[in-house]
PDB file of C-alpha atoms in Angstrom:
ATOM      1  CA  MET X   1     107.732  80.640  96.583  1.00 43.00           C
ATOM      2  CA  THR X   2     105.305  81.418  99.402  1.00 42.00           C
ATOM      3  CA  PRO X   3     102.614  81.180 101.965  1.00 44.00           C
ATOM      4  CA  THR X   4     101.348  84.751 101.489  1.00 42.00           C
ATOM      5  CA  GLN X   5      99.514  87.513  99.680  1.00 41.00           C
ATOM      6  CA  PRO X   6      96.683  86.830  97.313  1.00 39.00           C
ATOM      7  CA  PRO X   7      97.546  87.551  93.677  1.00 39.00           C
ATOM      8  CA  THR X   8      95.435  90.653  93.665  1.00 40.00           C
ATOM      9  CA  ALA X   9      97.462  92.343  96.420  1.00 38.00           C
ATOM     10  CA  ARG X  10      99.648  95.215  95.362  1.00 36.00           C
ATOM     11  CA  PRO X  11     100.989  96.731  98.616  1.00 36.00           C
ATOM     12  CA  SER X  12     104.572  97.936  98.684  1.00 35.00           C
ATOM     13  CA  SER X  13     105.067  97.265 102.373  1.00 35.00           C
ATOM     14  CA  ALA X  14     106.658  94.011 103.440  1.00 34.00           C
ATOM     15  CA  GLN X  15     104.346  93.874 106.447  1.00 37.00           C
ATOM     16  CA  PRO X  16     101.075  91.908 106.156  1.00 36.00           C
ATOM     17  CA  THR X  17      98.001  93.995 105.533  1.00 35.00           C
ATOM     18  CA  ALA X  18      94.300  93.419 105.975  1.00 34.00           C
ATOM     19  CA  GLY X  19      93.095  90.552 103.814  1.00 35.00           C
ATOM     20  CA  ARG X  20      96.669  89.486 103.261  1.00 37.00           C
ATOM     21  CA  PRO X  21      97.953  86.835 105.682  1.00 37.00           C
ATOM     22  CA  SER X  22     101.521  86.908 106.945  1.00 41.00           C
ATOM     23  CA  SER X  23     103.848  84.508 105.176  1.00 38.00           C
ATOM     24  CA  ALA X  24     104.991  83.337 108.594  1.00 40.00           C
ATOM     25  CA  GLN X  25     101.553  82.092 109.622  1.00 37.00           C
ATOM     26  CA  ALA X  26     100.481  78.536 108.976  1.00 35.00           C
ATOM     27  CA  PRO X  27      98.640  78.270 105.626  1.00 35.00           C
ATOM     28  CA  ALA X  28      95.040  77.661 106.545  1.00 30.00           C
ATOM     29  CA  GLU X  29      93.621  77.977 103.039  1.00 33.00           C
ATOM     30  CA  ARG X  30      94.034  75.458 100.254  1.00 32.00           C
ATOM     31  CA  PHE X  31      93.811  76.695  96.700  1.00 34.00           C
ATOM     32  CA  SER X  32      91.903  74.374  94.418  1.00 37.00           C
ATOM     33  CA  ALA X  33      91.768  74.234  90.644  1.00 38.00           C
ATOM     34  CA  ARG X  34      88.304  72.729  90.875  1.00 41.00           C
ATOM     35  CA  PRO X  35      85.641  75.475  90.889  1.00 42.00           C
ATOM     36  CA  PRO X  36      82.516  74.878  92.973  1.00 43.00           C
ATOM     37  CA  SER X  37      79.385  73.732  91.234  1.00 45.00           C
ATOM     38  CA  ALA X  38      77.120  76.580  90.224  1.00 52.00           C
ATOM     39  CA  ARG X  39      73.988  74.575  91.008  1.00 50.00           C
ATOM     40  CA  GLY X  40      72.717  75.148  94.541  1.00 47.00           C
ATOM     41  CA  ALA X  41      75.746  77.241  95.421  1.00 53.00           C
ATOM     42  CA  THR X  42      75.708  80.187  97.785  1.00 62.00           C
ATOM     43  CA  THR X  43      76.329  83.706  96.535  1.00 64.00           C
ATOM     44  CA  GLY X  44      79.927  83.525  97.719  1.00 71.00           C
ATOM     45  CA  ASN X  45      80.479  80.209  95.949  1.00 90.00           C
ATOM     46  CA  LEU X  46      78.946  81.545  92.762  1.00 91.00           C
ATOM     47  CA  ARG X  47      81.424  84.420  92.813  1.00 92.00           C
ATOM     48  CA  GLU X  48      84.310  81.990  93.284  1.00 93.00           C
ATOM     49  CA  HIS X  49      82.906  79.640  90.647  1.00 93.00           C
ATOM     50  CA  ALA X  50      82.797  82.466  88.100  1.00 95.00           C
ATOM     51  CA  TYR X  51      86.229  83.796  89.051  1.00 94.00           C
ATOM     52  CA  VAL X  52      88.030  80.442  89.032  1.00 92.00           C
ATOM     53  CA  GLY X  53      86.257  79.170  85.934  1.00 93.00           C
ATOM     54  CA  LEU X  54      86.983  82.294  83.926  1.00 94.00           C
ATOM     55  CA  ARG X  55      90.582  82.437  85.142  1.00 91.00           C
ATOM     56  CA  GLN X  56      91.157  78.842  84.048  1.00 88.00           C
ATOM     57  CA  ARG X  57      89.807  79.578  80.584  1.00 90.00           C
ATOM     58  CA  LEU X  58      91.927  82.706  80.248  1.00 89.00           C
ATOM     59  CA  MET X  59      95.127  80.943  81.255  1.00 85.00           C
ATOM     60  CA  ALA X  60      94.374  78.037  78.930  1.00 81.00           C
ATOM     61  CA  GLY X  61      94.153  80.490  76.021  1.00 83.00           C
ATOM     62  CA  GLU X  62      90.460  79.812  75.313  1.00 88.00           C
ATOM     63  CA  PHE X  63      89.769  83.409  74.232  1.00 89.00           C
ATOM     64  CA  SER X  64      91.206  85.589  71.536  1.00 87.00           C
ATOM     65  CA  PHE X  65      92.914  88.866  72.435  1.00 86.00           C
ATOM     66  CA  ARG X  66      90.224  90.549  70.312  1.00 87.00           C
ATOM     67  CA  ASP X  67      87.481  88.752  72.205  1.00 89.00           C
ATOM     68  CA  ARG X  68      85.339  91.170  74.208  1.00 93.00           C
ATOM     69  CA  LEU X  69      84.342  89.433  77.434  1.00 95.00           C
ATOM     70  CA  THR X  70      80.691  90.387  77.720  1.00 95.00           C
ATOM     71  CA  GLU X  71      78.806  89.610  80.911  1.00 95.00           C
ATOM     72  CA  GLU X  72      75.895  87.976  79.102  1.00 95.00           C
ATOM     73  CA  ARG X  73      78.070  85.602  77.130  1.00 94.00           C
ATOM     74  CA  LEU X  74      80.255  84.635  80.093  1.00 96.00           C
ATOM     75  CA  ALA X  75      77.250  84.135  82.350  1.00 96.00           C
ATOM     76  CA  ALA X  76      75.809  81.628  79.864  1.00 95.00           C
ATOM     77  CA  LEU X  77      79.209  79.968  79.490  1.00 94.00           C
ATOM     78  CA  LEU X  78      79.692  79.529  83.236  1.00 94.00           C
ATOM     79  CA  GLY X  79      76.076  78.866  84.200  1.00 94.00           C
ATOM     80  CA  VAL X  80      75.740  81.832  86.540  1.00 95.00           C
ATOM     81  CA  SER X  81      74.063  85.239  86.542  1.00 95.00           C
ATOM     82  CA  ARG X  82      75.756  88.426  85.368  1.00 95.00           C
ATOM     83  CA  THR X  83      76.556  89.702  88.882  1.00 95.00           C
ATOM     84  CA  PRO X  84      79.243  87.110  89.770  1.00 96.00           C
ATOM     85  CA  VAL X  85      80.680  87.475  86.272  1.00 97.00           C
ATOM     86  CA  ARG X  86      80.947  91.246  86.741  1.00 96.00           C
ATOM     87  CA  GLU X  87      82.739  90.749  90.053  1.00 96.00           C
ATOM     88  CA  ALA X  88      85.006  88.091  88.543  1.00 96.00           C
ATOM     89  CA  LEU X  89      86.074  90.452  85.757  1.00 96.00           C
ATOM     90  CA  THR X  90      86.953  93.118  88.315  1.00 95.00           C
ATOM     91  CA  ARG X  91      89.102  90.632  90.259  1.00 94.00           C
ATOM     92  CA  LEU X  92      90.764  89.354  87.107  1.00 94.00           C
ATOM     93  CA  ALA X  93      91.587  92.917  86.071  1.00 93.00           C
ATOM     94  CA  GLY X  94      93.299  93.301  89.442  1.00 90.00           C
ATOM     95  CA  ASP X  95      95.218  90.083  88.759  1.00 88.00           C
ATOM     96  CA  GLY X  96      96.353  91.517  85.428  1.00 87.00           C
ATOM     97  CA  LEU X  97      94.648  88.751  83.427  1.00 91.00           C
ATOM     98  CA  VAL X  98      92.057  90.999  81.753  1.00 93.00           C
ATOM     99  CA  GLU X  99      92.140  94.662  80.824  1.00 93.00           C
ATOM    100  CA  LYS X 100      89.471  97.297  80.415  1.00 94.00           C
ATOM    101  CA  ARG X 101      89.842  99.093  77.093  1.00 93.00           C
ATOM    102  CA  PRO X 102      88.624 102.549  76.007  1.00 93.00           C
ATOM    103  CA  ASP X 103      85.368 101.104  74.647  1.00 92.00           C
ATOM    104  CA  GLY X 104      84.477 100.156  78.232  1.00 91.00           C
ATOM    105  CA  GLY X 105      84.726  96.403  77.638  1.00 95.00           C
ATOM    106  CA  TYR X 106      86.991  93.795  79.196  1.00 96.00           C
ATOM    107  CA  TYR X 107      89.424  91.822  77.027  1.00 95.00           C
ATOM    108  CA  PRO X 108      92.062  89.174  77.755  1.00 92.00           C
ATOM    109  CA  ALA X 109      95.371  90.816  78.681  1.00 89.00           C
ATOM    110  CA  GLU X 110      98.339  89.606  76.674  1.00 84.00           C
ATOM    111  CA  PRO X 111     101.139  88.298  78.942  1.00 80.00           C
ATOM    112  CA  ASP X 112     104.168  90.575  78.694  1.00 78.00           C
ATOM    113  CA  LEU X 113     107.086  88.279  77.915  1.00 83.00           C
ATOM    114  CA  ASP X 114     109.356  90.956  76.447  1.00 81.00           C
ATOM    115  CA  GLY X 115     110.572  92.288  79.771  1.00 85.00           C
ATOM    116  CA  LEU X 116     110.143  89.070  81.732  1.00 89.00           C
ATOM    117  CA  ARG X 117     113.812  88.124  81.778  1.00 88.00           C
ATOM    118  CA  ASP X 118     114.822  91.634  82.853  1.00 91.00           C
ATOM    119  CA  LEU X 119     112.362  91.557  85.741  1.00 92.00           C
ATOM    120  CA  TYR X 120     113.476  88.074  86.747  1.00 92.00           C
ATOM    121  CA  GLU X 121     117.071  89.314  86.722  1.00 92.00           C
ATOM    122  CA  ILE X 122     116.129  92.100  89.142  1.00 95.00           C
ATOM    123  CA  ARG X 123     114.266  89.594  91.289  1.00 95.00           C
ATOM    124  CA  VAL X 124     117.317  87.335  91.467  1.00 94.00           C
ATOM    125  CA  VAL X 125     119.615  90.235  92.377  1.00 95.00           C
ATOM    126  CA  LEU X 126     117.327  91.297  95.240  1.00 95.00           C
ATOM    127  CA  GLU X 127     116.844  87.800  96.609  1.00 95.00           C
ATOM    128  CA  LEU X 128     120.482  86.780  96.380  1.00 94.00           C
ATOM    129  CA  HIS X 129     121.610  89.981  98.060  1.00 94.00           C
ATOM    130  CA  SER X 130     119.214  89.289 100.926  1.00 93.00           C
ATOM    131  CA  LEU X 131     121.116  86.026 101.493  1.00 92.00           C
ATOM    132  CA  GLU X 132     124.594  87.388 100.899  1.00 92.00           C
ATOM    133  CA  ARG X 133     124.281  90.469 103.122  1.00 89.00           C
ATOM    134  CA  ALA X 134     124.619  88.239 106.205  1.00 86.00           C
ATOM    135  CA  LEU X 135     128.060  87.243 104.941  1.00 84.00           C
ATOM    136  CA  GLU X 136     129.001  90.892 104.418  1.00 85.00           C
ATOM    137  CA  SER X 137     127.533  92.304 107.642  1.00 83.00           C
ATOM    138  CA  GLY X 138     128.045  89.373 109.963  1.00 82.00           C
ATOM    139  CA  VAL X 139     124.443  89.764 111.160  1.00 86.00           C
ATOM    140  CA  PRO X 140     122.637  86.392 110.930  1.00 90.00           C
ATOM    141  CA  HIS X 141     119.196  85.905 109.492  1.00 94.00           C
ATOM    142  CA  ASP X 142     116.164  85.917 111.785  1.00 96.00           C
ATOM    143  CA  ALA X 143     116.140  82.241 112.798  1.00 96.00           C
ATOM    144  CA  ALA X 144     112.682  82.391 114.399  1.00 97.00           C
ATOM    145  CA  LEU X 145     111.150  83.737 111.183  1.00 97.00           C
ATOM    146  CA  LEU X 146     112.876  81.059 109.109  1.00 97.00           C
ATOM    147  CA  GLU X 147     111.889  78.263 111.478  1.00 98.00           C
ATOM    148  CA  GLN X 148     108.238  79.315 111.229  1.00 98.00           C
ATOM    149  CA  LEU X 149     108.595  79.457 107.444  1.00 97.00           C
ATOM    150  CA  ARG X 150     110.015  75.925 107.448  1.00 98.00           C
ATOM    151  CA  GLU X 151     107.136  74.717 109.604  1.00 98.00           C
ATOM    152  CA  ASN X 152     104.591  76.216 107.215  1.00 98.00           C
ATOM    153  CA  TRP X 153     106.131  74.556 104.178  1.00 98.00           C
ATOM    154  CA  GLU X 154     106.489  71.232 105.950  1.00 98.00           C
ATOM    155  CA  ALA X 155     102.715  71.422 106.448  1.00 98.00           C
ATOM    156  CA  LEU X 156     102.309  72.021 102.710  1.00 97.00           C
ATOM    157  CA  ARG X 157     104.514  69.017 101.985  1.00 98.00           C
ATOM    158  CA  VAL X 158     102.135  66.849 104.045  1.00 98.00           C
ATOM    159  CA  ALA X 159      98.984  68.311 102.454  1.00 97.00           C
ATOM    160  CA  PRO X 160      99.949  69.988  99.171  1.00 96.00           C
ATOM    161  CA  PRO X 161      97.297  72.163  97.482  1.00 95.00           C
ATOM    162  CA  ASP X 162      95.884  71.287  94.105  1.00 94.00           C
ATOM    163  CA  PRO X 163      97.629  72.811  91.079  1.00 93.00           C
ATOM    164  CA  ASP X 164      96.220  76.310  90.687  1.00 91.00           C
ATOM    165  CA  PRO X 165      97.490  79.765  89.681  1.00 91.00           C
ATOM    166  CA  SER X 166      96.669  81.029  93.172  1.00 90.00           C
ATOM    167  CA  PHE X 167      99.683  79.104  94.477  1.00 95.00           C
ATOM    168  CA  VAL X 168     101.703  82.098  93.306  1.00 93.00           C
ATOM    169  CA  ALA X 169     100.561  83.825  96.517  1.00 93.00           C
ATOM    170  CA  LEU X 170     102.192  81.158  98.655  1.00 96.00           C
ATOM    171  CA  ASP X 171     105.287  81.254  96.492  1.00 97.00           C
ATOM    172  CA  GLU X 172     105.658  85.009  96.803  1.00 96.00           C
ATOM    173  CA  GLY X 173     105.162  84.759 100.546  1.00 96.00           C
ATOM    174  CA  PHE X 174     108.039  82.332 100.875  1.00 97.00           C
ATOM    175  CA  HIS X 175     110.464  84.561  99.004  1.00 97.00           C
ATOM    176  CA  LEU X 176     109.352  87.720 100.787  1.00 96.00           C
ATOM    177  CA  THR X 177     109.745  86.066 104.190  1.00 97.00           C
ATOM    178  CA  LEU X 178     113.188  84.797 103.236  1.00 96.00           C
ATOM    179  CA  CYS X 179     114.067  88.328 102.187  1.00 95.00           C
ATOM    180  CA  ARG X 180     112.653  89.904 105.354  1.00 95.00           C
ATOM    181  CA  ALA X 181     114.656  87.463 107.478  1.00 96.00           C
ATOM    182  CA  SER X 182     117.794  89.234 106.261  1.00 93.00           C
ATOM    183  CA  GLY X 183     116.755  92.286 108.282  1.00 91.00           C
ATOM    184  CA  ASN X 184     116.493  94.700 105.340  1.00 91.00           C
ATOM    185  CA  VAL X 185     112.846  95.729 105.019  1.00 91.00           C
ATOM    186  CA  GLU X 186     113.473  97.853 101.915  1.00 93.00           C
ATOM    187  CA  LEU X 187     114.833  94.849 100.028  1.00 93.00           C
ATOM    188  CA  ALA X 188     111.550  93.078 100.740  1.00 94.00           C
ATOM    189  CA  ASN X 189     109.586  96.146  99.619  1.00 94.00           C
ATOM    190  CA  MET X 190     111.461  96.219  96.316  1.00 96.00           C
ATOM    191  CA  LEU X 191     110.979  92.487  95.804  1.00 96.00           C
ATOM    192  CA  ASP X 192     107.251  92.885  96.477  1.00 94.00           C
ATOM    193  CA  ALA X 193     107.038  95.553  93.765  1.00 93.00           C
ATOM    194  CA  ILE X 194     108.818  93.310  91.241  1.00 94.00           C
ATOM    195  CA  ASN X 195     106.554  90.388  92.144  1.00 92.00           C
ATOM    196  CA  ALA X 196     103.489  92.517  91.425  1.00 89.00           C
ATOM    197  CA  ARG X 197     104.742  93.244  87.904  1.00 89.00           C
ATOM    198  CA  ILE X 198     105.462  89.627  86.964  1.00 91.00           C
ATOM    199  CA  ARG X 199     102.604  88.017  88.906  1.00 91.00           C
ATOM    200  CA  PRO X 200     100.146  87.633  85.981  1.00 88.00           C
ATOM    201  CA  VAL X 201     102.758  85.759  83.940  1.00 89.00           C
ATOM    202  CA  ARG X 202     104.102  83.778  86.908  1.00 91.00           C
ATOM    203  CA  MET X 203     100.669  82.282  87.485  1.00 89.00           C
ATOM    204  CA  HIS X 204     101.497  79.961  84.586  1.00 88.00           C
ATOM    205  CA  ASP X 205     104.125  78.259  86.769  1.00 91.00           C
ATOM    206  CA  PHE X 206     101.676  76.429  89.011  1.00 92.00           C
ATOM    207  CA  LEU X 207      99.323  74.534  86.727  1.00 89.00           C
ATOM    208  CA  THR X 208     100.645  70.991  87.287  1.00 93.00           C
ATOM    209  CA  GLU X 209     101.228  68.768  90.327  1.00 95.00           C
ATOM    210  CA  ASP X 210     104.911  68.305  89.563  1.00 95.00           C
ATOM    211  CA  ARG X 211     105.555  72.056  89.793  1.00 95.00           C
ATOM    212  CA  ILE X 212     103.690  72.313  93.108  1.00 96.00           C
ATOM    213  CA  HIS X 213     105.609  69.417  94.656  1.00 97.00           C
ATOM    214  CA  MET X 214     108.958  70.525  93.253  1.00 97.00           C
ATOM    215  CA  THR X 215     108.443  74.060  94.511  1.00 97.00           C
ATOM    216  CA  ILE X 216     107.630  72.833  98.016  1.00 98.00           C
ATOM    217  CA  GLU X 217     110.707  70.586  98.116  1.00 98.00           C
ATOM    218  CA  GLN X 218     113.015  73.275  96.776  1.00 98.00           C
ATOM    219  CA  HIS X 219     111.712  75.845  99.256  1.00 98.00           C
ATOM    220  CA  LEU X 220     112.307  73.515 102.162  1.00 98.00           C
ATOM    221  CA  ASP X 221     115.786  72.712 100.876  1.00 98.00           C
ATOM    222  CA  ILE X 222     116.647  76.417 100.607  1.00 98.00           C
ATOM    223  CA  VAL X 223     115.363  77.374 104.065  1.00 97.00           C
ATOM    224  CA  GLU X 224     117.096  74.362 105.649  1.00 97.00           C
ATOM    225  CA  THR X 225     120.362  75.393 104.029  1.00 97.00           C
ATOM    226  CA  VAL X 226     120.040  78.965 105.310  1.00 96.00           C
ATOM    227  CA  LEU X 227     119.233  77.724 108.816  1.00 96.00           C
ATOM    228  CA  GLY X 228     122.243  75.416 108.577  1.00 95.00           C
ATOM    229  CA  GLY X 229     124.469  78.431 107.964  1.00 92.00           C
ATOM    230  CA  ASP X 230     125.718  77.434 104.493  1.00 95.00           C
ATOM    231  CA  LEU X 231     124.826  80.690 102.738  1.00 94.00           C
ATOM    232  CA  PRO X 232     126.986  80.152  99.606  1.00 94.00           C
ATOM    233  CA  GLU X 233     125.126  76.884  98.975  1.00 96.00           C
ATOM    234  CA  ALA X 234     121.783  78.569  99.695  1.00 96.00           C
ATOM    235  CA  VAL X 235     122.643  81.227  97.111  1.00 95.00           C
ATOM    236  CA  ARG X 236     123.369  78.522  94.523  1.00 96.00           C
ATOM    237  CA  LYS X 237     120.108  76.686  95.236  1.00 97.00           C
ATOM    238  CA  LEU X 238     118.033  79.858  95.138  1.00 96.00           C
ATOM    239  CA  ARG X 239     119.560  80.941  91.816  1.00 94.00           C
ATOM    240  CA  ASN X 240     118.764  77.551  90.245  1.00 95.00           C
ATOM    241  CA  HIS X 241     115.268  77.544  91.719  1.00 96.00           C
ATOM    242  CA  VAL X 242     114.286  80.943  90.308  1.00 94.00           C
ATOM    243  CA  GLY X 243     115.897  80.113  86.952  1.00 92.00           C
ATOM    244  CA  GLU X 244     113.802  76.947  86.612  1.00 92.00           C
ATOM    245  CA  SER X 245     110.664  78.911  87.376  1.00 92.00           C
ATOM    246  CA  MET X 246     111.442  81.457  84.673  1.00 91.00           C
ATOM    247  CA  GLU X 247     111.896  78.750  82.029  1.00 92.00           C
ATOM    248  CA  VAL X 248     108.577  77.102  82.896  1.00 92.00           C
ATOM    249  CA  VAL X 249     106.733  80.440  82.946  1.00 92.00           C
ATOM    250  CA  GLU X 250     108.083  81.494  79.548  1.00 90.00           C
ATOM    251  CA  LYS X 251     107.098  78.242  77.848  1.00 91.00           C
ATOM    252  CA  ARG X 252     103.605  78.003  79.304  1.00 89.00           C
ATOM    253  CA  ALA X 253     102.761  81.665  78.832  1.00 87.00           C
ATOM    254  CA  ALA X 254     104.015  81.551  75.249  1.00 88.00           C
ATOM    255  CA  ARG X 255     101.802  78.533  74.579  1.00 86.00           C
ATOM    256  CA  ALA X 256      98.754  80.357  75.958  1.00 83.00           C
ATOM    257  CA  ILE X 257      99.555  83.399  73.824  1.00 84.00           C
ATOM    258  CA  THR X 258      99.749  81.189  70.739  1.00 86.00           C
ATOM    259  CA  GLN X 259      96.366  79.627  71.500  1.00 80.00           C
ATOM    260  CA  MET X 260      94.760  83.026  71.990  1.00 77.00           C
ATOM    261  CA  ALA X 261      96.249  84.385  68.778  1.00 77.00           C
ATOM    262  CA  LEU X 262      95.025  81.381  66.776  1.00 76.00           C
ATOM    263  CA  ARG X 263      91.463  81.726  68.011  1.00 69.00           C
ATOM    264  CA  ARG X 264      90.985  85.088  66.285  1.00 56.00           C
ATOM    265  CA  GLY X 265      87.695  85.819  67.967  1.00 45.00           C
ATOM    266  CA  ARG X 266      86.195  82.346  67.832  1.00 52.00           C
ATOM    267  CA  SER X 267      83.920  81.686  70.804  1.00 49.00           C
ATOM    268  CA  PRO X 268      85.294  79.245  73.344  1.00 48.00           C
ATOM    269  CA  ARG X 269      83.447  76.009  74.044  1.00 48.00           C
TER     270      ARG X 269
END
């Protein structure tokens, strides 16, 4: 999983773009599940407060799928004005967590679990091939890129971020960097496209401390194994790692869907 792209990024290129840090650079930001206080906050903090607070409620299933997310109502709920709420809804639409319907209103987007396993299968094929191609071609992975990746994740082990859906950006960055280290840029481009499609559902993977810590440890184990030259073992570890993630995502997303379906339009607290 990855020190990289914010969840709203959708570029197809494997190269870092503006506003999207390289996965090989040291993670300077820490994602926090605790939104800033609305009282006395700056305009920027108010935007983040509205975005994080609304995202948490959406992922916890506190709205119904039939629940129109009006600016007035959300502003009162979050203790902010309508402007940061409007901007938060735009960001959340980019994340795939809300959708704008023909009536012009925003509504919670239902996580798409039907094709999740198919997309995960494609993801696994791409990532495993990026490891195995070194065995087939005899061309080793980019050691410098992997060593920088290891350094970044060792820093995260020392100071892990709080549980938060935004950790998916770091997770994606890890896997994209691992893929790029194989030397096949198009594999990374394809993986990036798949990540964009499953990102809204995958955000459910990083809501607890145990998943953050386990992800960090498994990433370091995988990159160490690749650097050690044991690619068959790295393939095994990567397959297990992605499989565990899929199981967690399915269960948590399904639980959120159930909560949203049961609410049937009742206003959240």
